[in-house]
Structure formats: C-alpha cells, structure tokens
Coordinates of C-alpha atoms in Angstrom, one line a residue:
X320 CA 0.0 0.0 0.0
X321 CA 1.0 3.6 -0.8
X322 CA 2.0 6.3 1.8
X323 CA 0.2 9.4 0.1
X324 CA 1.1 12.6 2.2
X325 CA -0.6 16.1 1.6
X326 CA 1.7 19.2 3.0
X327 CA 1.1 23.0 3.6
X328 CA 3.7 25.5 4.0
X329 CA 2.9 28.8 5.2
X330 CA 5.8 30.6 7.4
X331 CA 6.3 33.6 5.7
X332 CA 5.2 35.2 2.1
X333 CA 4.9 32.0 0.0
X334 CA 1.9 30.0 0.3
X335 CA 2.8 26.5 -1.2
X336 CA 1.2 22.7 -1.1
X337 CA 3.3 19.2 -2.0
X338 CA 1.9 15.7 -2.6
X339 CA 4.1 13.2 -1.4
X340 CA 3.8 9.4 -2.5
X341 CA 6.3 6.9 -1.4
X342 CA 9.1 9.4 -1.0
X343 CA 8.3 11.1 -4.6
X344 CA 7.3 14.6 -5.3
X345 CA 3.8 14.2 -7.3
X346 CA 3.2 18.0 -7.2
X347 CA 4.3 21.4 -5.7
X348 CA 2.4 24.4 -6.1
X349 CA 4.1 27.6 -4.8
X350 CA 1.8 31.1 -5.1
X351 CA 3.7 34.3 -4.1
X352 CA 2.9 37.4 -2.6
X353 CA 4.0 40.3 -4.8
X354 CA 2.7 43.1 -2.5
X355 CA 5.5 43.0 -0.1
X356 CA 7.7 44.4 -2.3
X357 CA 5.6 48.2 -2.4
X358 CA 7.0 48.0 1.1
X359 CA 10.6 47.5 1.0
X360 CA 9.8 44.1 3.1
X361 CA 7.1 41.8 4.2
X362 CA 4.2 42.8 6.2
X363 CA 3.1 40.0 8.7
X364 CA -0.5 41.1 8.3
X365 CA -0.7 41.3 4.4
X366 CA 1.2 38.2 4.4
X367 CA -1.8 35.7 6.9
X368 CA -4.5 37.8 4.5
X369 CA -2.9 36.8 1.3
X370 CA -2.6 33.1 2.6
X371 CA -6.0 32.8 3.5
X372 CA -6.9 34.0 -0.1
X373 CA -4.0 31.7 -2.0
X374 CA -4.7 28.3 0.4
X375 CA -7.5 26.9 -0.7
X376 CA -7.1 27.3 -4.6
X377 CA -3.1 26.4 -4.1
X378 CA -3.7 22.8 -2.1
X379 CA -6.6 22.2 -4.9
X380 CA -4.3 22.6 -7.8
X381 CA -1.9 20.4 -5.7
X382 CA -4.4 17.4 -5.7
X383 CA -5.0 17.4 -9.2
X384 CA -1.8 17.6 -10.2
X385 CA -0.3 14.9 -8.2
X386 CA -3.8 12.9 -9.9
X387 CA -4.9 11.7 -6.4
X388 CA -8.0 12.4 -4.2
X389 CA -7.9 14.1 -0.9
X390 CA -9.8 11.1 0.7
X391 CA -7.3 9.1 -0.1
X392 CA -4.3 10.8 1.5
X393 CA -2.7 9.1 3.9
X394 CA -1.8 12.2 6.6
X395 CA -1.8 15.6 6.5
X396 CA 1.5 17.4 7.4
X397 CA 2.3 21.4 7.7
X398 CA 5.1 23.8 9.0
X399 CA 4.2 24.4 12.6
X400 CA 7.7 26.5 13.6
X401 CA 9.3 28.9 12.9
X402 CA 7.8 31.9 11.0
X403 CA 5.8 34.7 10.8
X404 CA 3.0 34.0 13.6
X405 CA -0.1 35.1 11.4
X406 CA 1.3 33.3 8.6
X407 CA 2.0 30.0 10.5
X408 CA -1.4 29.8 11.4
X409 CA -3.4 30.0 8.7
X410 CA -1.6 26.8 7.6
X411 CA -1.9 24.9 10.8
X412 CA -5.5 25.6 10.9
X413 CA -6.4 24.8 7.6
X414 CA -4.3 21.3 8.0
X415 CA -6.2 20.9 11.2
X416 CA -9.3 21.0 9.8
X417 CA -8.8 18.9 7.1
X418 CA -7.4 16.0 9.3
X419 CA -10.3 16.5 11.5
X420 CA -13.1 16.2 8.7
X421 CA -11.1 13.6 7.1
X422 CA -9.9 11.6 10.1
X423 CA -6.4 11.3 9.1
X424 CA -3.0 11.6 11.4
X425 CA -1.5 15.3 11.7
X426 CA 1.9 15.8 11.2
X427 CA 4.0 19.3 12.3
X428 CA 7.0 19.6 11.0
X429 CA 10.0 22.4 12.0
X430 CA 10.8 24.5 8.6
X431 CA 14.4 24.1 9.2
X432 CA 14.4 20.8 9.7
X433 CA 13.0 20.9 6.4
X434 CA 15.0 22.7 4.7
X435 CA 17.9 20.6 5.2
X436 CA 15.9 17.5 4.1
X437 CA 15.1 19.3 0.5
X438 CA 18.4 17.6 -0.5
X439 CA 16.8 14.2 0.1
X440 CA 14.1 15.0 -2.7
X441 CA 16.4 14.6 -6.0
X442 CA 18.5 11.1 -6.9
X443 CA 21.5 11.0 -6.1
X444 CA 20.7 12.0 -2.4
X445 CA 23.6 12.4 -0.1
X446 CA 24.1 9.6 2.4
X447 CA 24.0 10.0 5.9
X448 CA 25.9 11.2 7.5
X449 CA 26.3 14.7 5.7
X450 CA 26.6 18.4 6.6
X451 CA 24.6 20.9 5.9
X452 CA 25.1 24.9 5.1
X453 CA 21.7 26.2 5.7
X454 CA 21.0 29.5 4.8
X455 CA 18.0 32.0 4.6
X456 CA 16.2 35.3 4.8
X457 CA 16.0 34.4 8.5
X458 CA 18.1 31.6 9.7
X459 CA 22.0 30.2 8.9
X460 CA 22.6 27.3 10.5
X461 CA 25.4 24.5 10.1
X462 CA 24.1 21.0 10.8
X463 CA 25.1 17.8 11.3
X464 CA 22.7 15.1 9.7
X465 CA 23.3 11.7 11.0
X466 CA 19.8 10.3 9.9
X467 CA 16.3 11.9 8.8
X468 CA 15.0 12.2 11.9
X469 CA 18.2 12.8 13.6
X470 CA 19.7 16.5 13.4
X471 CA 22.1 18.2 15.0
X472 CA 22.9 22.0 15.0
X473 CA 26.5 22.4 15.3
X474 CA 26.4 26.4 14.8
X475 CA 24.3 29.4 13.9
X476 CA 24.1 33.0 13.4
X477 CA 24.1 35.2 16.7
X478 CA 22.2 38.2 14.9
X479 CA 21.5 38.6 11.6
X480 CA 21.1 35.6 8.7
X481 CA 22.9 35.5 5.5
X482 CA 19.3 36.6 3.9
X483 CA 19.0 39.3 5.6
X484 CA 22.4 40.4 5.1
X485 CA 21.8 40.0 1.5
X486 CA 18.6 42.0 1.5
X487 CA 19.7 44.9 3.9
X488 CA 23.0 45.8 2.0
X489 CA 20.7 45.8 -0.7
X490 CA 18.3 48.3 0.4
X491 CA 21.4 50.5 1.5
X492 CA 22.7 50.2 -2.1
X493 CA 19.4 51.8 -3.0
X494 CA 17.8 47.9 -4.4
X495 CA 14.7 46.8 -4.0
X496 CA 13.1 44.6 -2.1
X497 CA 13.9 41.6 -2.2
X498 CA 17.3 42.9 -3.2
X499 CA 19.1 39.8 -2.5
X500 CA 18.6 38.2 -5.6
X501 CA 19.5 41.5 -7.5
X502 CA 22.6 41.7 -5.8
X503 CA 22.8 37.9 -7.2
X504 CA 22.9 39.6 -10.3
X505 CA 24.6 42.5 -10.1
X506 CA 27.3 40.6 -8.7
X507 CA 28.2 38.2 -11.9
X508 CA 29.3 41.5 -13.9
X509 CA 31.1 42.8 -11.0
X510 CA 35.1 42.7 -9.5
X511 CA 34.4 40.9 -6.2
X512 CA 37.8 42.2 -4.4
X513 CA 36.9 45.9 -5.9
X514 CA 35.9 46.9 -1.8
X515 CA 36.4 45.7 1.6
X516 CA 34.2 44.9 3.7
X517 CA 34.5 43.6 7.3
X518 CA 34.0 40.1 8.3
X519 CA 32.9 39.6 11.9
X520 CA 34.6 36.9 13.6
X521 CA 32.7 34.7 16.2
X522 CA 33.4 31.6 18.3
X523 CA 33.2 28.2 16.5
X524 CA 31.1 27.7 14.2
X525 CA 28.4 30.6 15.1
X526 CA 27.9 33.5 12.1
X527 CA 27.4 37.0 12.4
X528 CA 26.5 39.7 9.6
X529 CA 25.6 42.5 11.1
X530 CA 29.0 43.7 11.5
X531 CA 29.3 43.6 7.4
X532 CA 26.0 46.1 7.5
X533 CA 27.5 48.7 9.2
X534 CA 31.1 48.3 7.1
X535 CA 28.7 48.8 4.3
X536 CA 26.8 51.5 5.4
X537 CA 29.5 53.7 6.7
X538 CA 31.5 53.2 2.9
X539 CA 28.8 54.4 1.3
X540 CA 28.6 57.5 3.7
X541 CA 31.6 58.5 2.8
X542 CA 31.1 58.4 -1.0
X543 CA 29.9 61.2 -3.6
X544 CA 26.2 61.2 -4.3
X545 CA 25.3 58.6 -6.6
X546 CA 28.4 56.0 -6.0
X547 CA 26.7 53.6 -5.2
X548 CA 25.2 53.2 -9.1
X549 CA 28.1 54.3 -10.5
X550 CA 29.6 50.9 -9.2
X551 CA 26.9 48.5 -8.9
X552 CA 28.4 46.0 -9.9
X553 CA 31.8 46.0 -7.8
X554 CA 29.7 46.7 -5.2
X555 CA 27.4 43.6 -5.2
X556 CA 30.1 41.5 -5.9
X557 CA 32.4 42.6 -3.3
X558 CA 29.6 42.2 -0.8
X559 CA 28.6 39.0 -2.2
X560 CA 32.3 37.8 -2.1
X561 CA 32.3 38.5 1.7
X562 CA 28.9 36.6 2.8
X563 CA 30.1 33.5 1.0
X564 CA 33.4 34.0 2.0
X565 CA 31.9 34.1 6.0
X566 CA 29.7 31.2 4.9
X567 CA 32.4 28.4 3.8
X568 CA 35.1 29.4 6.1
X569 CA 32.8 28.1 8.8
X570 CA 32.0 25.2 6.5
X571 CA 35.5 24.2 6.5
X572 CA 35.7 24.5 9.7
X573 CA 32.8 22.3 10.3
X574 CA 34.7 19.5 8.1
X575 CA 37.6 19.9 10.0
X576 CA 35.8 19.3 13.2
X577 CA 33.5 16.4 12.3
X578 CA 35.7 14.9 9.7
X579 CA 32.4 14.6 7.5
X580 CA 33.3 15.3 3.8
X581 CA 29.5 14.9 2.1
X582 CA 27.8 18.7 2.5
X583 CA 25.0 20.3 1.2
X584 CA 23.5 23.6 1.5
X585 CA 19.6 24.3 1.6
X586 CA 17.2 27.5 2.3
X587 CA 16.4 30.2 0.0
X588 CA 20.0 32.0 -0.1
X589 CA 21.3 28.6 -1.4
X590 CA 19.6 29.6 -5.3
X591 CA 22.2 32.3 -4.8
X592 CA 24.3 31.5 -8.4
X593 CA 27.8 32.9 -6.4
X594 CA 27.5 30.5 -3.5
X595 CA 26.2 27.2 -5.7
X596 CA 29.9 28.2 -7.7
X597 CA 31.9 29.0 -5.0
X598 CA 30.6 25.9 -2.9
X599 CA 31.1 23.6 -5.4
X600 CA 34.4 24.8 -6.7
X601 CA 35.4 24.4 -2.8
X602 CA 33.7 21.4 -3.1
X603 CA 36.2 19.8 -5.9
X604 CA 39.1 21.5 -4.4
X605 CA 38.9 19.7 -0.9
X606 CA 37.4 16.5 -2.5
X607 CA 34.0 16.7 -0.8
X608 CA 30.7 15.2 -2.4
X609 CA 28.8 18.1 -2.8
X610 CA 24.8 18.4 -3.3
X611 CA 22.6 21.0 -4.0
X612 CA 18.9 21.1 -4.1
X613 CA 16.8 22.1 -7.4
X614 CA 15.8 26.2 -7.2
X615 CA 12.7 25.1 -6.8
X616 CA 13.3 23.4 -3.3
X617 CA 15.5 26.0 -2.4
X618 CA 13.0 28.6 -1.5
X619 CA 10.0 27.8 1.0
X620 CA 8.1 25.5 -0.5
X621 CA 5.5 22.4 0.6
X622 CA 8.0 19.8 -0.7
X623 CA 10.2 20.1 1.6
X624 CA 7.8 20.2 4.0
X625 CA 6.0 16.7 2.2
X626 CA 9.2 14.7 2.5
X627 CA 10.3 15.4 6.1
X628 CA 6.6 14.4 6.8
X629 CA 7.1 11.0 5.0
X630 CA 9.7 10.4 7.3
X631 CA 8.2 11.2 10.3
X632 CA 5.2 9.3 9.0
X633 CA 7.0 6.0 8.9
X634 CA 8.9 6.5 12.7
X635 CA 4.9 7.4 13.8
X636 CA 5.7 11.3 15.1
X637 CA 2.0 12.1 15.0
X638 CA 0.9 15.2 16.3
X639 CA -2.8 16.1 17.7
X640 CA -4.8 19.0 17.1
X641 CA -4.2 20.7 20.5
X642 CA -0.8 21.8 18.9
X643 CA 0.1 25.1 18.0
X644 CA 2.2 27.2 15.6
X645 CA 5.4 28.4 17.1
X646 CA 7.2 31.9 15.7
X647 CA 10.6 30.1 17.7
X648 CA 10.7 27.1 18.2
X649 CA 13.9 25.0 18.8
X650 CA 14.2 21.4 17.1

C-alpha cells in the first residue's frame, strides 16, 4: 500500500502545497505574494491575509496535479515552527481541519528541519551522514545530519542571517526589495575584491553579519552622491564575495571538526548562483561530495515540507490538534 502525504507551507510570504507518494514529489504548487515588495519588506498582516486567499485554490491545484483524491491521503502534514505568527497559522488551521473532517494523522514539521531534508528529494541523495550549510532570509545554521529524523545543529548566526544580510545591503545600495537576488545579479558583472568589507569573527562555528551592514553603510557615507550606481556591480560583488566568504570558512571549519566530507546547502539564499559556484568549486578542491537542491526546493516550498513528513510518517511522530504554531521554536 502507498504512503500518500498532503503538506502545507505557510511561514512567511509564499503560500505552497506538495503531494508526497512513497518518497516522490507528485506535485508542488508555490503562489507568491508580490505586494510586499511596495514595502521594502514583508508585512506579517498582508502576508496571513494573502494566505488565506492563496490556500485553498493552491492545495486544490496540488491534488489534481499529483492525480490523487484528498480522501485518499494518507496524513496531512504542515510547517508548525518557525515563521511569521499570522502566517504559521493559517496553515496549521487549515491542516487541522482537514485531518479532523477527514480523520487522518497530523503531522508538524519544524521549517528548518525541512529545509535541510530538500536535498533528500532529487536522486543521487547524499548519504547520511552529511553536513549541511543552511541558509535563509531568516536563519543560517550548520548541521550535522546523522539520519532523517536525527539532526544536529552544530552552529548558527548570533544576529543577523545570511538573507538578511543579503537584503539589507541591498536596500542600503538603493535595491529593491527583495534585493538579495539583485545583488545575485549584479554581482556576476562585478570585480568581487573591488571593496572591503568587514568580516565579523565569532566563536566556533556561530555567524554574524551585522557587523558587514555597518562596514557597508558607513562606505557608502563617505562616498559622492550617486556612488553607489556608479559601481553597482563591484559593489554587489564585493559584498557577495564577503557573505560566502563568511559562509564556507565556517563550513570548513565544520569538516575539520567532524571529519564529515559529504555537504550540502539548503534554504532560500542557497539559489544564490555565487555560493552554488563557489561551494562547489570548494567542493572539488577539498574532495568533498557536494549536493545542492533544485531552485525550486530552495526557497519555502511544501516539498520540503512533504518529505520530512514522510519520514516522520514512517517512525509514527503524530501530532494532535491541540498543537500550535510556534514563531521560535527549537528542534
């Protein structure tokens, strides 16, 4: 008999819904929520309105694509923690209420987690064990994978994630939101050692970016009006250079320590086209086996959130519906 899993993600600005069948991907429907960027940023309360609009139709087109019916799914799964309160609940409830008028299992699942287990989706996954450079709009986290079920986080940013580094320089270079993947762009026509920025140093394998804000912002203070699009391009790269710079010196580190040589990156800064090069060129250098999840499973998206499920499915974590979404919540 099949194991048929239907997932909802809803933690921040994408509202997205995954069939899982036996491991596969069948389906995964992602709608986005344009307004934010009128505001230089997302707005919690735009965001839980705009899922409660994008839900219903985005977990129906889900179901017919994966060519199954919702009767027949085996358990319903959805991001309980972390994210944007609003936003996490309009997913829990609506997962909730399905299980309930269908009598099937619940099952939470931590978006982090997640994230790291995106690179489990696509043949050839890594093996376990494997590292794991996780990085997003609002977490970077190295972890230790020794199973599915069994993660380990061996170091993480103390203020800022690489995300938001990405997006804030941006704004200070006068980008738009989200400027991140502009600065992506910027940054392959662009000398990457043109400026220096500072690199914050922290204990083991913790990160820290918001030292690199303030390098940033007090450069451009000193500059003539309109520097910063006279020079773009040096500008994004050099900034660019110095994030993923931060980022694999602590993944080296991390090898050195743990002496585990298969690594993978994950979350939404990951479709970053700099770090995919620089982490595999690394990669080849050091003679790790590197792995790196499809764009598509980069970003928040149900998928992710579908084949965590399906492992927690088959070592029976079962929530019930007394459980509730969690802005922070630790693994």
């Amino acid at each position: 008999m099949s194991l048929s899993i239907l997932a909802i993600e809803s933690s921040c600005d994408e509202t997205s819904a995954a069939v899982c069948v036996d491991g596969k991907i069948l389906s995964n429907i992602i709608a986005t929520q344009a307004i934010h960027a009128e505001y230089g940023g997302v707005v919690p309360e735009l965001a839980s309105r705009a899922h409660i609009q994008n839900i219903v139709p985005v977990v129906d087109t889900a179901i017919k694509k994966a060519n199954i019916s919702l009767a027949n799914v085996n358990a319903i799964a959805f991001t309980q923690a972390p994210g944007l309160l609003g936003s996490l609940l309009v997913g829990t409830q609506f997962a909730k209420s399905i299980a309930l008028a269908l009598a099937k299992p619940l099952i939470a699942v931590h978006h982090m987690q997640a994230h790291v287990l995106a690179n489990l989706i696509i043949e050839p996954a890594p093996q376990f064990p494997f590292l794991c450079l996780t990085v997003s709009g609002g977490h970077t986290q190295i972890v230790l994978a020794h199973s599915p079920l069994n993660l380990e986080v061996l170091g993480e940013t103390i203020d800022d994630a690489a995300g938001e580094a990405f997006d804030k320089t941006a704004k200070l270079l006068g980008l738009p939101y989200p400027g991140g993947p502009l600065v992506d762009k910027y940054a392959q026509s662009g000398n990457p050692h043109a400026f220096k920025f500072a690199q914050s140093q922290v204990p083991e394998l913790n990160f820290s970016f918001s030292g690199l804000k303030t390098s940033v912002l007090y450069f451009l203070q000193k500059q003539p009006p309109n520097f910063a699009a006279a020079h773009m391009n040096d500008l994004c790269a050099s900034i660019q250079y110095t994030i993923i710079t931060m980022l694999l010196h602590k993944l080296q580190l991390a090898v050195k320590q743990t002496g585990v040589k298969r690594l993978c990156i994950a979350g939404g800064v990951s479709a970053n086209k700099g770090l995919r090069h620089a982490f595999e060129t690394l990669g080849k250098e050091k003679g790790w086996e590197t792995f790196i999840p499809p764009f598509e499973y980069c970003t928040d998206n149900a998928a992710m959130i579908a084949i965590t499920a399906y492992y927690k499915y088959r070592a029976n974590q079962f929530s019930d519906l007394s459980i509730s979404p969690s802005a922070r919540a630790s693994w």
